[in-house]
Amino acid sequence: MKNIVQFTSIMVATLLTVSFCMTPSVFAGDHNGLYVGVGAGIDNPTGPNEDGYSLAPGWTIRGGYQFIDYLALELGYDQGIGRFSSPQNLNGSWSFMELPYLNVKPIIPLNKTNNIYFLIGGGYVNRVLQTSNVNPKMTYTANPNIGIDLGIGYEGYLTSYLSLGAEVIYHYFAYDKINVSGGGTNTTVSLPISSDGSTTSVNITLLYHY
């Protein structure tokens, strides 16, 4: 987690330096309205029972509408896929997918070309483990599938229509049941306690504003 914080700090500092070196009047204007974009970065499983889970490449596709200078609403898709190794000598892949998510986006304009923003919301989570070193291969899907998003980010306008940003999003997700399938098995197992399957995403984003 410390490496992710350092990586994020470097990204944000670099983007801020580049954006503030631009002349604000060049891209000054009304940024309200529809926008779409993509993001890519890394996903870090941050639940207490996920020590054997690797960092994973992550990506996001989103669309949003900025109503005023200080508020937008985003609808999108977020996913990360990595590797895991358990104490029971089970190896395989893990995935975290949020489809769809809906986040409220409060915005703090720093000037005409730079914003700090927050993300508050959630979505439908598909949290899956798939084994690869046993036969038959098994799939473990966590339920219930509802997650909560809390994030913070920065965006700077490169042109009147394009903005480049960096963000950190904590996806809180807890579950008390697991669906187990594979090898002719398809059953739901109740856990004795609720398990934390949260993930933290660090993304670089590119948005097009209409």
Short mmCIF file of C-alpha atoms in Angstrom, two decimals:
data_model
loop_
_atom_site.label_atom_id
_atom_site.label_comp_id
_atom_site.label_asym_id
_atom_site.label_seq_id
_atom_site.Cartn_x
_atom_site.Cartn_y
_atom_site.Cartn_z
CA MET A 1 0.00 0.00 0.00
CA LYS A 2 2.92 2.35 0.75
CA ASN A 3 4.23 1.87 -2.81
CA ILE A 4 0.81 2.72 -4.23
CA VAL A 5 0.67 5.95 -2.21
CA GLN A 6 4.15 6.94 -3.39
CA PHE A 7 3.30 6.08 -7.00
CA THR A 8 0.09 8.10 -6.82
CA SER A 9 1.88 11.10 -5.29
CA ILE A 10 4.44 11.11 -8.11
CA MET A 11 1.71 10.86 -10.78
CA VAL A 12 -0.33 13.70 -9.33
CA ALA A 13 2.72 15.92 -8.82
CA THR A 14 3.82 15.37 -12.43
CA LEU A 15 0.37 16.09 -13.86
CA LEU A 16 -0.01 19.20 -11.70
CA THR A 17 3.36 20.52 -12.84
CA VAL A 18 2.53 20.00 -16.52
CA SER A 19 -0.95 21.52 -16.24
CA PHE A 20 0.05 24.55 -14.19
CA CYS A 21 2.80 25.33 -16.72
CA MET A 22 0.07 25.87 -19.32
CA THR A 23 -1.58 29.24 -19.73
CA PRO A 24 -5.04 28.97 -18.10
CA SER A 25 -6.63 31.33 -20.63
CA VAL A 26 -5.77 28.98 -23.50
CA PHE A 27 -8.26 26.31 -22.42
CA ALA A 28 -10.56 28.46 -20.31
CA GLY A 29 -14.21 27.81 -20.93
CA ASP A 30 -17.34 26.03 -19.85
CA HIS A 31 -16.52 22.38 -19.16
CA ASN A 32 -20.06 21.46 -18.20
CA GLY A 33 -21.89 18.80 -20.18
CA LEU A 34 -21.39 15.23 -21.38
CA TYR A 35 -18.00 13.46 -21.29
CA VAL A 36 -16.64 9.95 -21.93
CA GLY A 37 -13.28 8.40 -21.25
CA VAL A 38 -11.00 5.55 -20.27
CA GLY A 39 -8.49 4.85 -17.55
CA ALA A 40 -5.71 2.35 -16.83
CA GLY A 41 -3.55 1.59 -13.83
CA ILE A 42 -3.16 -0.97 -11.05
CA ASP A 43 -5.56 -2.67 -8.64
CA ASN A 44 -4.41 -3.66 -5.15
CA PRO A 45 -6.45 -6.14 -3.05
CA THR A 46 -6.60 -4.46 0.36
CA GLY A 47 -8.80 -6.84 2.36
CA PRO A 48 -7.17 -8.38 5.49
CA ASN A 49 -7.38 -11.93 4.07
CA GLU A 50 -5.73 -11.16 0.72
CA ASP A 51 -2.01 -11.43 1.53
CA GLY A 52 -1.42 -13.92 -1.30
CA TYR A 53 -3.04 -11.71 -3.93
CA SER A 54 -0.81 -9.91 -6.42
CA LEU A 55 -1.13 -6.38 -7.74
CA ALA A 56 -3.13 -6.46 -10.95
CA PRO A 57 -3.45 -4.39 -14.11
CA GLY A 58 -6.74 -2.51 -14.01
CA TRP A 59 -8.81 -0.48 -16.44
CA THR A 60 -11.99 1.54 -16.52
CA ILE A 61 -14.47 2.87 -19.10
CA ARG A 62 -16.82 5.67 -18.08
CA GLY A 63 -19.27 8.28 -19.17
CA GLY A 64 -20.52 11.23 -17.19
CA TYR A 65 -22.36 14.50 -17.14
CA GLN A 66 -21.07 17.63 -15.42
CA PHE A 67 -24.09 19.67 -14.35
CA ILE A 68 -22.23 22.67 -12.91
CA ASP A 69 -18.60 23.58 -12.22
CA TYR A 70 -18.79 21.76 -8.88
CA LEU A 71 -20.75 18.56 -9.57
CA ALA A 72 -20.88 15.66 -12.03
CA LEU A 73 -22.36 12.17 -12.18
CA GLU A 74 -20.48 9.16 -13.62
CA LEU A 75 -21.62 5.77 -14.91
CA GLY A 76 -19.01 3.18 -15.82
CA TYR A 77 -17.17 -0.10 -15.64
CA ASP A 78 -14.04 -0.99 -13.66
CA GLN A 79 -12.02 -4.22 -13.70
CA GLY A 80 -8.73 -5.69 -12.51
CA ILE A 81 -7.32 -9.21 -12.98
CA GLY A 82 -4.36 -10.61 -11.03
CA ARG A 83 -2.83 -13.78 -9.57
CA PHE A 84 -3.18 -15.42 -6.15
CA SER A 85 -1.44 -18.11 -4.12
CA SER A 86 -3.15 -19.44 -0.97
CA PRO A 87 -1.69 -21.18 2.13
CA GLN A 88 -3.59 -24.31 0.97
CA ASN A 89 -1.31 -24.41 -2.13
CA LEU A 90 -4.09 -23.25 -4.44
CA ASN A 91 -2.91 -21.00 -7.25
CA GLY A 92 -4.88 -19.15 -9.85
CA SER A 93 -6.37 -15.81 -10.82
CA TRP A 94 -8.51 -13.27 -9.01
CA SER A 95 -10.70 -10.63 -10.60
CA PHE A 96 -12.63 -7.62 -9.38
CA MET A 97 -15.23 -6.19 -11.72
CA GLU A 98 -17.68 -3.40 -10.98
CA LEU A 99 -20.35 -3.24 -13.69
CA PRO A 100 -22.09 -0.95 -13.62
CA TYR A 101 -21.08 1.65 -11.07
CA LEU A 102 -22.68 5.02 -10.43
CA ASN A 103 -20.66 7.69 -8.65
CA VAL A 104 -21.43 11.25 -7.61
CA LYS A 105 -18.43 13.48 -8.44
CA PRO A 106 -18.06 16.66 -6.34
CA ILE A 107 -15.49 18.99 -7.97
CA ILE A 108 -13.19 21.68 -6.57
CA PRO A 109 -11.94 23.91 -9.45
CA LEU A 110 -8.38 25.12 -8.79
CA ASN A 111 -8.50 27.38 -11.85
CA LYS A 112 -9.98 27.20 -15.38
CA THR A 113 -7.89 24.16 -16.34
CA ASN A 114 -7.29 22.18 -13.13
CA ASN A 115 -9.70 20.37 -10.80
CA ILE A 116 -9.60 18.24 -7.70
CA TYR A 117 -12.54 15.86 -7.46
CA PHE A 118 -14.05 13.22 -5.20
CA LEU A 119 -16.01 10.04 -6.05
CA ILE A 120 -18.80 8.71 -3.85
CA GLY A 121 -21.08 5.88 -4.90
CA GLY A 122 -20.96 2.19 -5.73
CA GLY A 123 -22.12 -0.56 -7.97
CA TYR A 124 -22.61 -4.22 -8.73
CA VAL A 125 -19.41 -6.18 -7.96
CA ASN A 126 -18.31 -9.47 -9.49
CA ARG A 127 -15.53 -10.81 -7.20
CA VAL A 128 -14.13 -14.14 -8.46
CA LEU A 129 -11.29 -16.58 -7.72
CA GLN A 130 -10.40 -19.28 -10.27
CA THR A 131 -7.92 -22.06 -9.45
CA SER A 132 -5.42 -23.20 -12.09
CA ASN A 133 -3.23 -25.87 -10.42
CA VAL A 134 -5.88 -28.43 -9.41
CA ASN A 135 -8.17 -30.72 -11.36
CA PRO A 136 -11.02 -29.99 -11.60
CA LYS A 137 -10.51 -26.25 -11.70
CA MET A 138 -12.81 -24.44 -9.29
CA THR A 139 -14.46 -21.01 -9.35
CA TYR A 140 -15.35 -19.10 -6.17
CA THR A 141 -17.71 -16.15 -6.56
CA ALA A 142 -18.41 -13.82 -3.63
CA ASN A 143 -21.95 -12.74 -2.68
CA PRO A 144 -23.76 -10.38 -2.10
CA ASN A 145 -22.51 -8.35 -5.02
CA ILE A 146 -22.81 -4.74 -3.85
CA GLY A 147 -19.76 -2.48 -3.37
CA ILE A 148 -19.12 1.11 -2.23
CA ASP A 149 -16.72 3.55 -3.95
CA LEU A 150 -14.75 6.30 -2.21
CA GLY A 151 -12.16 8.16 -4.28
CA ILE A 152 -10.15 11.29 -4.90
CA GLY A 153 -8.54 12.53 -8.09
CA TYR A 154 -7.08 15.33 -10.13
CA GLU A 155 -7.76 16.36 -13.73
CA GLY A 156 -6.09 18.96 -15.94
CA TYR A 157 -7.31 20.12 -19.34
CA LEU A 158 -4.86 19.57 -22.20
CA THR A 159 -7.25 21.20 -24.67
CA SER A 160 -10.79 22.52 -24.50
CA TYR A 161 -12.02 18.96 -25.02
CA LEU A 162 -9.38 16.65 -23.50
CA SER A 163 -8.44 16.25 -19.85
CA LEU A 164 -5.77 14.03 -18.29
CA GLY A 165 -5.97 12.94 -14.68
CA ALA A 166 -4.96 10.62 -11.86
CA GLU A 167 -7.16 9.08 -9.20
CA VAL A 168 -7.25 6.67 -6.27
CA ILE A 169 -10.51 4.78 -5.61
CA TYR A 170 -11.18 2.52 -2.64
CA HIS A 171 -13.80 -0.11 -3.53
CA TYR A 172 -15.24 -1.42 -0.25
CA PHE A 173 -16.75 -4.86 -0.60
CA ALA A 174 -17.75 -7.35 2.12
CA TYR A 175 -19.40 -10.74 1.70
CA ASP A 176 -20.60 -13.66 3.84
CA LYS A 177 -21.42 -16.25 1.16
CA ILE A 178 -19.40 -17.87 -1.66
CA ASN A 179 -20.76 -19.71 -4.67
CA VAL A 180 -18.50 -22.69 -5.50
CA SER A 181 -18.63 -24.21 -8.98
CA GLY A 182 -16.60 -26.65 -11.08
CA GLY A 183 -16.22 -30.38 -11.54
CA GLY A 184 -19.97 -30.89 -11.41
CA THR A 185 -20.30 -28.85 -8.22
CA ASN A 186 -22.49 -25.78 -7.92
CA THR A 187 -23.28 -24.79 -4.35
CA THR A 188 -23.37 -21.77 -2.05
CA VAL A 189 -21.32 -21.82 1.16
CA SER A 190 -22.08 -19.50 4.10
CA LEU A 191 -19.01 -18.10 5.88
CA PRO A 192 -18.85 -17.98 9.71
CA ILE A 193 -17.98 -14.27 9.57
CA SER A 194 -18.17 -11.53 6.95
CA SER A 195 -15.03 -11.31 4.79
CA ASP A 196 -13.48 -8.10 3.44
CA GLY A 197 -12.74 -8.31 -0.29
CA SER A 198 -11.98 -4.63 -0.85
CA THR A 199 -9.73 -3.37 -3.65
CA THR A 200 -7.93 -0.05 -4.22
CA SER A 201 -7.52 1.23 -7.77
CA VAL A 202 -4.92 3.76 -8.96
CA ASN A 203 -5.69 5.05 -12.46
CA ILE A 204 -4.48 7.47 -15.10
CA THR A 205 -7.57 8.77 -16.92
CA LEU A 206 -8.18 10.44 -20.28
CA LEU A 207 -11.57 12.11 -20.81
CA TYR A 208 -13.19 13.70 -23.84
CA HIS A 209 -15.61 16.53 -23.01
CA TYR A 210 -18.30 17.35 -25.60
#
